[in-house]
Each structure stands twice: as C-alpha cells, then as structure tokens.
Amino acid sequence: MANDVHIIGGGLAGCEAAWQLARRGAKVRLSEMRGGGSTTPAHQTEGLAELVCSNSFRSDDHENNAVGLLHREMRQLDSLVMRAGAAAQVPAGSAMAVDRDMFSYEIEKLLSNHSNIEIIRERVDALPSSGPTIVATGPLTAESLAENIVAATGQNRLAFFDAIAPIVHFETIDMDVCWMQSRWDKGDGKDYVNCPMDKEQYLAFHQGLLDGEKTSFREWEADTPYFEGCMPIEVMAARGIDTLRYGPMKPVGLDDPRTGRWPYAVVQLRQDNKLGTLWNMVGFQTKLKHAEQVRLFRTIPGLERAEFARLGGLHRNTFLNSPLLLDRQLRLKGAAHIRFAGQITGCEGYVESAAIGLLAGLMTAAELGGREWQAPPRTAAMGALLAHITGDAEAASFQPMNVNFGLFPPLPEVKKKLRKRAYTERAKAEFGKWLEGLEAVPA
Ligand SMILES: Cc1cc2nc3c(=O)[nH]c(=O)nc-3n(C[C@H](O)[C@H](O)[C@H](O)COP(=O)(O)OP(=O)(O)OC[C@H]3O[C@@H](n4cnc5c(N)ncnc54)[C@H](O)[C@@H]3O)c2cc1C
C-alpha cells in the first residue's frame, strides 16, 4: 500500500494519530519496532499502545479536573485511546482505569481492521528525508533514531533524562511572606519569587530532605547520571549541611523587605510559563516520594498552602526542547515534513501523549487536504497543553508537563473555590465552537 503518512512508533500517540488520519481517508504506514526484533527496557509485550506502568488514565471528572476535561475533549474527537479505554475499563471510582491487555488488544484490533492502515514491525533508524512523517517514539526512543534526531536538531536539544523540579500555582504562594527580586537586582528585578528561611527553619528542612522517603530507580535506570546542574536536592543536601546554602538556597544579594537583610537561606521560584501562572522551584529536582514532597515543601515559609501543578522527579525520558524546535503545528523547524507527537514532545502521561498524537493526526490530515489548520482554543485542555509545549513554556527550563489548570489563561475575577468549574465551563463552550469549525469525518 502506497502511504500518505509514515508514523514511527505504535504507542499511545502513534496509534491515536494513525486512527485520526485513517478515518479521514489518509493511507498510513505505522512502524513499530516491538515485534520486529527490538524492544525498550520498559515494554513487556509486542502489543501496540502497551501501558508500561500504571493502568490508570487518572481522573475522569471533566468538571473539576484538567485531565478529566482532556478525556472529554478526546471523546468528542472520537479518540481511539478513549474508545479502546471504554471497552477495557475496570472499576476505579472517579478515575478511569483499564485492563492493560484488553486495552492493547482493542487498539490493535481497531487499527489492523482499518483498510487505510498498514502496521509494519520494524525499527526506523533515521528521520525520513521526505514525505509527511509523525515521529511518536516515546520516552524510550531507540538509540539509533535518537542519535539521528540529535544530529538533525543539535546537541542538547534532545534530553535523555528529565530532572523535574516541582511547579507551584502562583496564586497559592503567600506573597506577604515571599517577595519578588532577582539576585543583586539583576534582570528586570522581578524574575524570582523568594521564600526566606531562618537558621532553625533551614536546619529542620535540611534534616527533612535527608530523612524523607525516596523513590528508587528502576533497574535499567540505575545508571541515570546526576549532572551537576540537575542533581537531586536531597543528594546535594547529603553532601554537607551548608551545600544547599552555597547552591540553590543561596541567600546572597536578596534583601528580605521585612527585615532589610539577607535571610539565612532562600528557596527561589522562577516563572515557568508565559501566562505567569506556574513557577518552578529552582534546583529542587528530587526523587522524594510525592506525598513527602508536598509535606516537606509546605514547611517552606510562604508555601504553607502551595498547590503543586506537578511534583519533582528524575527518570529516563527522551524528549525534545519543543518550545525551541517545533512550530505551533508540532513540525520540526527547518524540516516541516516531520512532526513529533506524544511524550517525545515534552508532554507527560498516557492521556497527554495520546492527545498530542490526536492533534498531530488532525494537523497532518488538514495539511493533506489543503485546509488551513485552526488550533484548539487555549482555554481548552488540548489547546492549553499544545500551546505550552509549542512555545508558551520557557525553553531554557523546559521539562515534561502534565495537563493542569495552571496552563489555562487565568480567571482571577472568579472566587478560588469556584475556579475549576469556571475553567471547565469556559473550556467546554469554546472547545464546542472550535469543533463546529472542524472538517466533518467522512462516514
Ligand atoms: C517506566 C515508565 C513508567 C511510566 N509510567 C506511567 C504511568 O504510570 N502513567 C502515565 O500516564 N505515564 C507513564 N509513563 C509515561 C508513558 O510511558 C507515556 O506517557 C506514554 O506511553 C507515551 O506515549 P508515546 O506514544 O509517546 O510513547 P510510547 O507509548 O512509549 O510509544 C512509543 C513506541 O515507539 C516504539 N519505538 C521507539 N523507537 C522506535 C523506533 N526507532 N522505530 C520504531 N518504533 C519505535 C516503542 O516500541 C513504543 O511502542 C511511564 C513511562 C515510563 C518510561
């Protein structure tokens, strides 16, 4: 079968993109290396869209939860992942969880039965030089292809490990305790939020880092390098009592307006998105367990009521510096026939990866049909996530991101406890209008 589009990677994103394209009449070649003699360290089977860890797609509550809203938007677009998920669903309260084998079986059945899709079990080692292509090879992209991507994009543009510092919703920071200032008033002077600590608070916090329960690396992640610039905060703490005070918690050049003096130590947060709604804790990448992070980081003055858009982590994870490398349509700048989709674009999670695969499919279908692409509204879950990875995130500190309300344009006029509902209502209305403008899928 001569193909219109080559999709590389039969995971969540690649399968979803193939489905969306095939339903719109495009002939798809889907290359998946598992089943063709290669595998990844995490996958166990040869099945398409294998869930490598948890069997949960997280919350299905589309009124109060951003990932639940993303589920709803995907269902409205007849998502393959949501369709197979419904067929394989197992009870999980307000979350959506699936039987992983049945889920993969359903995906494979729907794709193999589609006359527009050819599934080839092969590893692809280089980016095709021409023809519409979607690369969806995921967080464990085969080494040969990863090297080829580095050659095409430049050194340090493709990361092989993430080093995620926790990200805080700005509106939950107590600005009566914290203040905005850059060290020595450099930059525009307001680039950082500073949380001050006295000696007693610092010593208790340091001890908390040493005592806190950590997650361990998987066997095949054990050689994860600790680069000096992204060493876990607790590893740095273990080097000595003052290491952090001379590192990420350095107080010099920062005058606490309440005392007029430098504090004993500071925790600094830096803006993480253009909207200014998300701030990351600088240098706080960590392997502490999530519950431990929330407990300990809420002991930091000014963060007592912090809500986290995402918590810290460190994993094997192949991802592009997408805000720098990709255009708003997920195309590689300078090689527009190549689109990226899924976790390799720097979104994170099964659902987010599938959603970006779905969008890559729609974009490619519009291109093949000679139609102008209209992005989903930024006020919707899909639009907010897409905008973040394709330019709204800060490229210099770009790390993988889940969908969350901090990516949505803020609604400061709405009372805090009503805000989630307000975000989802606005999203539903505007996403609905966007759907009306989409080309209908042929029967
Ligand atoms: C160990 C681990 C645990 C995780 N746990 C969770 C979790 O609990 N919940 C969650 O939401 N997310 C989790 N994730 C993230 C999750 O894997 C991704 O969000 C999701 O699978 C990404 O979808 P994707 O389609 O981008 O990549 P994948 O689903 O990984 O699919 C990529 C596919 O491309 C294939 N491939 C790679 N290179 C090539 C090549 N050169 N040629 C052909 N085929 C190739 C792979 O075999 C794979 O099938 C985890 C990730 C890892 C690594």
Short mmCIF file of C-alpha atoms and ligand atoms in Angstrom, two decimals:
data_model
loop_
_atom_site.label_atom_id
_atom_site.label_comp_id
_atom_site.label_asym_id
_atom_site.label_seq_id
_atom_site.Cartn_x
_atom_site.Cartn_y
_atom_site.Cartn_z
CA MET A 1 0.00 0.00 0.00
CA ALA A 2 1.49 3.35 -1.00
CA ASN A 3 1.21 5.55 2.04
CA ASP A 4 0.40 9.24 2.52
CA VAL A 5 1.86 9.42 6.00
CA HIS A 6 4.56 7.47 7.80
CA ILE A 7 4.05 7.18 11.56
CA ILE A 8 7.01 5.94 13.57
CA GLY A 9 6.10 4.39 16.93
CA GLY A 10 2.99 2.35 17.74
CA GLY A 11 2.48 3.64 21.28
CA LEU A 12 -0.34 5.80 22.63
CA ALA A 13 0.43 8.79 20.39
CA GLY A 14 1.33 6.96 17.18
CA CYS A 15 -1.78 4.75 17.31
CA GLU A 16 -4.05 7.72 18.01
CA ALA A 17 -2.53 9.72 15.13
CA ALA A 18 -2.92 6.73 12.78
CA TRP A 19 -6.60 6.37 13.70
CA GLN A 20 -7.42 10.03 13.19
CA LEU A 21 -5.67 10.09 9.82
CA ALA A 22 -7.10 6.82 8.54
CA ARG A 23 -10.64 7.89 9.43
CA ARG A 24 -10.09 10.99 7.30
CA GLY A 25 -9.03 8.91 4.31
CA ALA A 26 -5.22 9.05 4.57
CA LYS A 27 -3.17 5.90 3.94
CA VAL A 28 -0.89 5.30 6.91
CA ARG A 29 2.22 3.22 7.39
CA LEU A 30 2.65 2.60 11.12
CA SER A 31 6.14 1.37 12.03
CA GLU A 32 6.52 -0.27 15.45
CA MET A 33 9.83 -1.84 16.40
CA ARG A 34 8.43 -4.23 19.01
CA GLY A 35 7.58 -7.45 17.26
CA GLY A 36 10.33 -6.73 14.74
CA GLY A 37 13.30 -7.78 16.86
CA SER A 38 13.70 -4.68 19.05
CA THR A 39 12.15 -3.52 22.30
CA THR A 40 12.54 -0.92 25.07
CA PRO A 41 13.68 -1.57 28.63
CA ALA A 42 10.13 -0.97 29.97
CA HIS A 43 7.80 -2.67 27.50
CA GLN A 44 6.97 -6.32 28.17
CA THR A 45 4.89 -7.25 25.11
CA GLU A 46 4.69 -6.76 21.37
CA GLY A 47 1.24 -5.18 21.65
CA LEU A 48 0.51 -1.72 20.31
CA ALA A 49 -0.14 1.01 22.90
CA GLU A 50 1.21 -1.01 25.79
CA LEU A 51 0.79 0.76 29.14
CA VAL A 52 4.20 0.31 30.70
CA CYS A 53 3.31 1.05 34.31
CA SER A 54 0.04 2.05 35.95
CA ASN A 55 -3.24 1.04 34.28
CA SER A 56 -4.87 4.39 35.08
CA PHE A 57 -5.79 7.30 32.84
CA ARG A 58 -6.28 9.31 36.07
CA SER A 59 -9.37 11.37 36.90
CA ASP A 60 -12.38 11.14 34.62
CA ASP A 61 -14.05 14.15 36.28
CA HIS A 62 -14.44 16.68 33.48
CA GLU A 63 -15.97 19.32 35.73
CA ASN A 64 -13.18 19.72 38.24
CA ASN A 65 -10.08 18.13 36.81
CA ALA A 66 -7.94 19.10 33.82
CA VAL A 67 -7.13 15.51 32.78
CA GLY A 68 -10.82 14.60 33.06
CA LEU A 69 -11.57 17.52 30.78
CA LEU A 70 -8.92 16.26 28.35
CA HIS A 71 -10.70 12.85 28.32
CA ARG A 72 -13.93 14.60 27.38
CA GLU A 73 -12.36 16.58 24.56
CA MET A 74 -10.72 13.44 23.20
CA ARG A 75 -14.02 11.56 23.29
CA GLN A 76 -15.62 14.39 21.35
CA LEU A 77 -13.00 13.74 18.66
CA ASP A 78 -13.67 10.00 18.69
CA SER A 79 -10.30 9.24 20.21
CA LEU A 80 -9.04 5.70 19.65
CA VAL A 81 -7.48 5.63 23.12
CA MET A 82 -10.74 6.69 24.77
CA ARG A 83 -12.71 4.20 22.66
CA ALA A 84 -10.42 1.27 23.49
CA GLY A 85 -10.27 2.53 27.09
CA ALA A 86 -14.06 2.33 27.37
CA ALA A 87 -14.04 -1.24 26.03
CA ALA A 88 -11.34 -2.28 28.51
CA GLN A 89 -12.48 -0.22 31.52
CA VAL A 90 -12.22 -1.64 35.04
CA PRO A 91 -13.79 -0.07 38.19
CA ALA A 92 -11.66 2.73 39.68
CA GLY A 93 -14.05 5.21 41.34
CA SER A 94 -13.87 8.62 39.70
CA ALA A 95 -10.70 7.63 37.84
CA MET A 96 -10.57 5.81 34.52
CA ALA A 97 -8.58 2.60 34.64
CA VAL A 98 -8.30 -0.20 32.12
CA ASP A 99 -7.31 -3.81 31.76
CA ARG A 100 -3.99 -3.22 30.01
CA ASP A 101 -4.01 -6.39 27.88
CA MET A 102 -7.56 -5.83 26.73
CA PHE A 103 -6.78 -2.18 26.02
CA SER A 104 -3.81 -3.02 23.81
CA TYR A 105 -5.83 -5.79 22.12
CA GLU A 106 -8.68 -3.35 21.31
CA ILE A 107 -6.27 -0.81 19.87
CA GLU A 108 -4.56 -3.40 17.74
CA LYS A 109 -7.91 -4.79 16.54
CA LEU A 110 -9.30 -1.38 15.53
CA LEU A 111 -6.12 -0.38 13.72
CA SER A 112 -5.48 -3.70 11.96
CA ASN A 113 -9.08 -3.82 10.75
CA HIS A 114 -8.82 -0.40 9.16
CA SER A 115 -8.14 -0.67 5.45
CA ASN A 116 -6.13 2.58 5.42
CA ILE A 117 -3.58 1.39 7.96
CA GLU A 118 -0.61 -0.88 7.38
CA ILE A 119 1.23 -1.93 10.53
CA ILE A 120 4.85 -2.86 9.95
CA ARG A 121 7.02 -4.33 12.66
CA GLU A 122 10.27 -2.53 12.00
CA ARG A 123 12.69 -0.24 13.76
CA VAL A 124 13.30 3.05 12.00
CA ASP A 125 16.82 4.37 12.49
CA ALA A 126 16.69 7.74 10.74
CA LEU A 127 14.22 10.54 10.15
CA PRO A 128 12.79 10.12 6.63
CA SER A 129 14.20 12.74 4.25
CA SER A 130 10.81 13.46 2.66
CA GLY A 131 7.10 12.69 2.92
CA PRO A 132 4.70 13.55 5.74
CA THR A 133 6.01 11.83 8.87
CA ILE A 134 4.94 11.69 12.51
CA VAL A 135 7.60 10.62 14.99
CA ALA A 136 5.95 9.21 18.12
CA THR A 137 8.67 7.01 19.55
CA GLY A 138 8.13 7.99 23.14
CA PRO A 139 10.26 8.38 26.26
CA LEU A 140 12.34 5.31 25.34
CA THR A 141 13.04 6.08 21.69
CA ALA A 142 15.51 3.57 20.20
CA GLU A 143 19.07 4.80 20.47
CA SER A 144 19.86 4.85 16.74
CA LEU A 145 16.88 7.08 15.95
CA ALA A 146 17.58 9.28 18.98
CA GLU A 147 21.13 9.84 17.71
CA ASN A 148 19.76 10.75 14.30
CA ILE A 149 17.34 13.23 15.91
CA VAL A 150 20.23 14.81 17.82
CA ALA A 151 22.11 15.16 14.53
CA ALA A 152 19.08 16.89 12.99
CA THR A 153 18.25 19.17 15.92
CA GLY A 154 21.63 19.89 17.54
CA GLN A 155 23.39 18.90 20.75
CA ASN A 156 21.43 19.41 23.99
CA ARG A 157 18.13 19.77 22.16
CA LEU A 158 17.07 16.20 22.89
CA ALA A 159 17.24 15.19 26.55
CA PHE A 160 17.64 11.57 27.64
CA PHE A 161 16.64 12.16 31.26
CA ASP A 162 14.24 14.56 32.84
CA ALA A 163 15.05 16.47 36.02
CA ILE A 164 11.77 17.87 37.15
CA ALA A 165 11.57 20.47 39.87
CA PRO A 166 8.15 20.91 41.49
CA ILE A 167 5.91 23.54 39.93
CA VAL A 168 3.65 25.71 42.08
CA HIS A 169 0.47 27.57 41.13
CA PHE A 170 1.41 31.23 41.63
CA GLU A 171 -1.90 32.11 43.26
CA THR A 172 -1.15 29.72 46.13
CA ILE A 173 2.14 31.41 47.13
CA ASP A 174 1.84 33.67 50.20
CA MET A 175 3.27 36.95 48.87
CA ASP A 176 3.03 38.53 52.36
CA VAL A 177 5.93 36.23 53.28
CA CYS A 178 7.71 35.89 49.92
CA TRP A 179 8.91 38.71 47.71
CA MET A 180 9.96 39.20 44.11
CA GLN A 181 13.57 40.11 43.45
CA SER A 182 16.45 38.89 41.29
CA ARG A 183 19.78 38.38 42.98
CA TRP A 184 21.64 41.71 43.16
CA ASP A 185 18.58 43.21 41.38
CA LYS A 186 19.83 41.93 38.04
CA GLY A 187 17.44 41.32 35.11
CA ASP A 188 14.15 43.15 35.47
CA GLY A 189 14.35 42.65 39.22
CA LYS A 190 11.20 40.54 39.44
CA ASP A 191 12.33 37.32 37.83
CA TYR A 192 12.24 35.28 41.05
CA VAL A 193 9.91 34.73 43.96
CA ASN A 194 11.97 34.31 47.14
CA CYS A 195 10.89 32.32 50.20
CA PRO A 196 13.05 33.24 53.21
CA MET A 197 14.27 30.82 55.89
CA ASP A 198 15.91 31.48 59.25
CA LYS A 199 18.59 29.15 60.59
CA GLU A 200 16.23 26.95 62.57
CA GLN A 201 13.87 26.53 59.61
CA TYR A 202 16.78 25.73 57.31
CA LEU A 203 18.24 23.07 59.62
CA ALA A 204 14.84 21.39 60.02
CA PHE A 205 14.31 21.48 56.27
CA HIS A 206 17.76 20.04 55.60
CA GLN A 207 17.06 17.19 58.00
CA GLY A 208 13.69 16.62 56.31
CA LEU A 209 15.44 16.17 52.97
CA LEU A 210 17.81 13.60 54.45
CA ASP A 211 15.07 11.69 56.27
CA GLY A 212 12.40 11.86 53.56
CA GLU A 213 11.36 8.67 51.83
CA LYS A 214 12.75 8.46 48.28
CA THR A 215 11.66 6.50 45.22
CA SER A 216 14.29 4.23 43.80
CA PHE A 217 15.40 3.99 40.20
CA ARG A 218 14.25 1.03 38.11
CA GLU A 219 16.98 -1.48 37.41
CA TRP A 220 17.55 -0.17 33.88
CA GLU A 221 17.57 3.43 35.10
CA ALA A 222 20.28 2.80 37.67
CA ASP A 223 22.95 4.42 35.52
CA THR A 224 20.98 7.69 35.38
CA PRO A 225 23.69 10.31 35.52
CA TYR A 226 23.50 13.10 38.08
CA PHE A 227 24.68 16.09 36.12
CA GLU A 228 25.98 18.78 38.47
CA GLY A 229 23.31 21.16 37.22
CA CYS A 230 20.40 18.83 37.95
CA MET A 231 21.42 16.77 40.94
CA PRO A 232 18.51 15.82 43.22
CA ILE A 233 18.16 18.29 46.06
CA GLU A 234 18.41 15.52 48.68
CA VAL A 235 21.68 14.24 47.14
CA MET A 236 23.06 17.76 47.39
CA ALA A 237 21.84 18.01 50.99
CA ALA A 238 23.68 14.80 51.85
CA ARG A 239 26.99 16.37 50.76
CA GLY A 240 27.04 18.67 53.79
CA ILE A 241 24.99 20.93 55.97
CA ASP A 242 25.84 24.09 54.03
CA THR A 243 25.96 22.71 50.48
CA LEU A 244 22.46 23.97 49.70
CA ARG A 245 23.18 27.40 51.23
CA TYR A 246 26.03 27.73 48.75
CA GLY A 247 23.93 26.23 45.96
CA PRO A 248 20.24 26.61 45.08
CA MET A 249 19.32 28.03 48.52
CA LYS A 250 21.99 30.74 48.45
CA PRO A 251 20.66 33.94 50.12
CA VAL A 252 23.30 36.45 49.00
CA GLY A 253 22.08 39.53 47.16
CA LEU A 254 18.48 39.01 48.23
CA ASP A 255 17.13 41.56 50.71
CA ASP A 256 14.07 40.43 52.61
CA PRO A 257 11.85 43.56 52.59
CA ARG A 258 10.52 42.66 56.04
CA THR A 259 13.98 42.71 57.69
CA GLY A 260 16.08 44.64 55.17
CA ARG A 261 18.64 41.82 55.40
CA TRP A 262 19.63 38.67 53.59
CA PRO A 263 17.86 35.67 55.11
CA TYR A 264 19.79 32.60 56.31
CA ALA A 265 18.66 30.67 53.22
CA VAL A 266 16.10 31.10 50.44
CA VAL A 267 14.04 28.94 48.16
CA GLN A 268 13.68 30.61 44.78
CA LEU A 269 10.90 30.10 42.25
CA ARG A 270 11.18 31.11 38.61
CA GLN A 271 8.40 31.74 36.13
CA ASP A 272 7.67 28.62 34.09
CA ASN A 273 5.11 29.74 31.52
CA LYS A 274 4.29 32.92 29.64
CA LEU A 275 0.98 33.32 31.46
CA GLY A 276 2.89 33.64 34.75
CA THR A 277 0.56 31.18 36.46
CA LEU A 278 3.20 28.48 37.08
CA TRP A 279 6.50 28.88 38.94
CA ASN A 280 9.17 26.22 39.33
CA MET A 281 11.25 25.70 42.47
CA VAL A 282 14.74 26.35 41.17
CA GLY A 283 17.16 23.45 41.70
CA PHE A 284 14.57 21.33 43.51
CA GLN A 285 14.55 18.27 41.21
CA THR A 286 14.07 15.34 43.53
CA LYS A 287 13.45 11.62 43.96
CA LEU A 288 11.48 12.20 47.19
CA LYS A 289 8.12 10.43 47.18
CA HIS A 290 5.27 12.67 46.09
CA ALA A 291 3.47 12.78 49.45
CA GLU A 292 6.78 13.56 51.14
CA GLN A 293 7.43 16.43 48.71
CA VAL A 294 4.05 18.00 49.46
CA ARG A 295 4.56 17.65 53.23
CA LEU A 296 8.14 18.94 53.27
CA PHE A 297 7.80 21.72 50.70
CA ARG A 298 4.79 23.10 52.56
CA THR A 299 7.10 23.72 55.54
CA ILE A 300 8.88 26.36 53.43
CA PRO A 301 7.80 29.86 54.58
CA GLY A 302 5.30 31.24 52.09
CA LEU A 303 4.49 27.82 50.61
CA GLU A 304 2.35 26.56 53.52
CA ARG A 305 -0.70 26.48 51.25
CA ALA A 306 1.10 25.78 48.00
CA GLU A 307 -0.67 23.72 45.41
CA PHE A 308 1.57 21.89 43.01
CA ALA A 309 0.87 21.73 39.29
CA ARG A 310 3.40 18.94 39.21
CA LEU A 311 5.83 17.35 41.63
CA GLY A 312 9.51 16.69 41.16
CA GLY A 313 11.06 13.63 39.58
CA LEU A 314 14.02 12.21 37.70
CA HIS A 315 13.58 9.49 35.07
CA ARG A 316 14.88 8.08 31.80
CA ASN A 317 12.90 10.18 29.37
CA THR A 318 13.76 11.14 25.81
CA PHE A 319 12.21 14.50 24.97
CA LEU A 320 12.82 17.46 22.70
CA ASN A 321 13.20 21.06 23.66
CA SER A 322 9.93 21.56 21.83
CA PRO A 323 9.34 25.26 22.58
CA LEU A 324 12.58 25.90 20.69
CA LEU A 325 12.45 23.23 17.99
CA LEU A 326 8.83 22.82 16.98
CA ASP A 327 6.43 25.24 15.39
CA ARG A 328 2.84 25.65 16.60
CA GLN A 329 1.86 22.65 14.46
CA LEU A 330 4.40 20.29 16.05
CA ARG A 331 6.59 20.47 12.92
CA LEU A 332 10.34 20.48 13.16
CA LYS A 333 11.50 23.96 12.21
CA GLY A 334 13.61 23.58 9.07
CA ALA A 335 12.16 20.12 8.20
CA ALA A 336 8.44 20.76 8.04
CA HIS A 337 7.59 17.28 6.73
CA ILE A 338 8.48 15.90 10.19
CA ARG A 339 6.00 16.24 13.03
CA PHE A 340 6.60 14.97 16.52
CA ALA A 341 3.86 13.63 18.78
CA GLY A 342 3.46 12.08 22.22
CA GLN A 343 5.81 12.15 25.13
CA ILE A 344 8.85 12.94 22.99
CA THR A 345 7.37 16.45 22.59
CA GLY A 346 7.62 17.03 26.34
CA CYS A 347 4.09 16.34 27.41
CA GLU A 348 3.84 13.65 30.05
CA GLY A 349 1.43 10.81 30.70
CA TYR A 350 -0.61 8.31 28.71
CA VAL A 351 -3.54 10.67 28.15
CA GLU A 352 -1.50 13.75 27.30
CA SER A 353 0.65 11.72 24.87
CA ALA A 354 -2.43 10.34 23.14
CA ALA A 355 -3.96 13.84 22.98
CA ILE A 356 -0.88 15.26 21.27
CA GLY A 357 -0.92 12.26 18.90
CA LEU A 358 -4.54 13.03 18.13
CA LEU A 359 -3.70 16.64 17.34
CA ALA A 360 -0.73 15.63 15.16
CA GLY A 361 -3.13 13.41 13.22
CA LEU A 362 -5.63 16.24 12.73
CA MET A 363 -2.92 18.69 11.70
CA THR A 364 -1.50 16.26 9.15
CA ALA A 365 -4.98 15.50 7.79
CA ALA A 366 -5.65 19.23 7.35
CA GLU A 367 -2.33 19.62 5.55
CA LEU A 368 -3.03 16.69 3.20
CA GLY A 369 -6.46 18.13 2.44
CA GLY A 370 -5.03 21.60 1.76
CA ARG A 371 -7.05 23.10 4.62
CA GLU A 372 -5.82 25.78 6.97
CA TRP A 373 -5.28 24.43 10.47
CA GLN A 374 -7.04 26.14 13.35
CA ALA A 375 -5.56 25.21 16.72
CA PRO A 376 -7.96 24.31 19.53
CA PRO A 377 -8.59 27.24 21.90
CA ARG A 378 -6.02 27.77 24.63
CA THR A 379 -8.86 27.88 27.12
CA ALA A 380 -9.48 24.15 26.44
CA ALA A 381 -7.33 21.31 27.80
CA MET A 382 -5.97 20.28 24.40
CA GLY A 383 -5.24 23.85 23.35
CA ALA A 384 -3.56 24.75 26.65
CA LEU A 385 -1.27 21.70 26.54
CA LEU A 386 -0.41 22.21 22.87
CA ALA A 387 0.34 25.91 23.36
CA HIS A 388 2.58 25.11 26.34
CA ILE A 389 4.83 22.65 24.56
CA THR A 390 4.96 24.55 21.27
CA GLY A 391 6.17 27.86 22.59
CA ASP A 392 4.47 29.09 25.75
CA ALA A 393 6.77 27.17 28.11
CA GLU A 394 10.14 28.66 28.95
CA ALA A 395 12.59 26.90 26.62
CA ALA A 396 15.56 27.36 28.97
CA SER A 397 14.00 25.31 31.75
CA PHE A 398 11.70 23.11 29.67
CA GLN A 399 10.75 19.84 31.35
CA PRO A 400 7.90 17.40 30.67
CA MET A 401 4.46 18.62 31.67
CA ASN A 402 1.08 17.10 32.57
CA VAL A 403 -2.13 18.90 31.69
CA ASN A 404 -3.25 21.11 34.60
CA PHE A 405 -5.28 24.27 35.16
CA GLY A 406 -2.11 26.34 35.57
CA LEU A 407 -1.72 26.10 31.77
CA PHE A 408 -5.09 27.78 31.23
CA PRO A 409 -5.47 31.56 30.87
CA PRO A 410 -6.29 32.63 34.44
CA LEU A 411 -9.68 33.79 35.71
CA PRO A 412 -8.64 35.95 38.68
CA GLU A 413 -12.08 37.54 38.93
CA VAL A 414 -13.66 34.19 39.85
CA LYS A 415 -13.50 33.13 43.52
CA LYS A 416 -10.83 30.48 44.08
CA LYS A 417 -13.17 27.70 45.13
CA LEU A 418 -15.30 28.21 42.00
CA ARG A 419 -12.38 28.47 39.61
CA LYS A 420 -12.02 24.84 38.45
CA ARG A 421 -15.66 24.79 37.44
CA ALA A 422 -15.23 28.13 35.69
CA TYR A 423 -12.22 26.82 33.75
CA THR A 424 -14.08 23.71 32.63
CA GLU A 425 -17.26 25.61 31.69
CA ARG A 426 -15.28 28.10 29.62
CA ALA A 427 -13.32 25.25 28.02
CA LYS A 428 -16.44 23.31 27.10
CA ALA A 429 -18.08 26.32 25.46
CA GLU A 430 -15.02 27.35 23.46
CA PHE A 431 -13.95 23.82 22.52
CA GLY A 432 -17.51 23.18 21.32
CA LYS A 433 -17.29 26.19 18.99
CA TRP A 434 -13.92 25.00 17.69
CA LEU A 435 -15.35 21.55 16.96
CA GLU A 436 -18.07 23.12 14.81
CA GLY A 437 -15.36 24.54 12.53
CA LEU A 438 -13.59 21.19 12.04
CA GLU A 439 -13.97 19.32 8.79
CA ALA A 440 -16.53 16.50 9.22
CA VAL A 441 -15.17 12.94 9.24
CA PRO A 442 -16.39 11.02 6.14
CA ALA A 443 -18.97 8.37 7.06
C1 LIG B 1 8.97 3.31 33.07
C2 LIG B 1 7.87 4.24 32.71
C3 LIG B 1 6.73 4.29 33.51
C4 LIG B 1 5.67 5.15 33.15
N1 LIG B 1 4.56 5.17 33.93
C5 LIG B 1 3.49 5.93 33.55
C6 LIG B 1 2.28 5.89 34.29
O1 LIG B 1 2.14 5.16 35.26
N2 LIG B 1 1.26 6.70 33.87
C7 LIG B 1 1.36 7.51 32.79
O2 LIG B 1 0.38 8.20 32.47
N3 LIG B 1 2.50 7.56 32.08
C8 LIG B 1 3.57 6.79 32.44
N4 LIG B 1 4.75 6.83 31.72
C9 LIG B 1 4.81 7.70 30.61
C10 LIG B 1 4.19 6.91 29.45
O3 LIG B 1 5.05 5.89 29.00
C11 LIG B 1 3.98 7.77 28.33
O4 LIG B 1 3.24 8.88 28.75
C12 LIG B 1 3.26 7.17 27.13
O5 LIG B 1 3.41 5.81 26.95
C13 LIG B 1 3.85 7.93 26.00
O6 LIG B 1 3.19 7.59 24.83
P1 LIG B 1 4.02 7.68 23.48
O7 LIG B 1 3.13 7.17 22.44
O8 LIG B 1 4.62 9.00 23.34
O9 LIG B 1 5.22 6.65 23.73
P2 LIG B 1 5.15 5.07 23.92
O10 LIG B 1 3.82 4.65 24.45
O11 LIG B 1 6.36 4.68 24.68
O12 LIG B 1 5.24 4.52 22.44
C14 LIG B 1 6.39 4.69 21.67
C15 LIG B 1 6.52 3.47 20.78
O13 LIG B 1 7.56 3.69 19.84
C16 LIG B 1 8.29 2.50 19.68
N5 LIG B 1 9.62 2.89 19.18
C17 LIG B 1 10.62 3.52 19.82
N6 LIG B 1 11.64 3.77 18.98
C18 LIG B 1 11.28 3.28 17.77
C19 LIG B 1 11.91 3.24 16.51
N7 LIG B 1 13.13 3.77 16.30
N8 LIG B 1 11.27 2.67 15.46
C20 LIG B 1 10.04 2.12 15.63
N9 LIG B 1 9.39 2.11 16.82
C21 LIG B 1 10.00 2.72 17.88
C22 LIG B 1 8.27 1.87 21.05
O14 LIG B 1 8.47 0.48 20.99
C23 LIG B 1 6.86 2.22 21.54
O15 LIG B 1 5.92 1.23 21.23
C24 LIG B 1 5.81 5.98 32.04
C25 LIG B 1 6.97 5.95 31.26
C26 LIG B 1 7.98 5.08 31.59
C27 LIG B 1 9.20 5.04 30.72
#
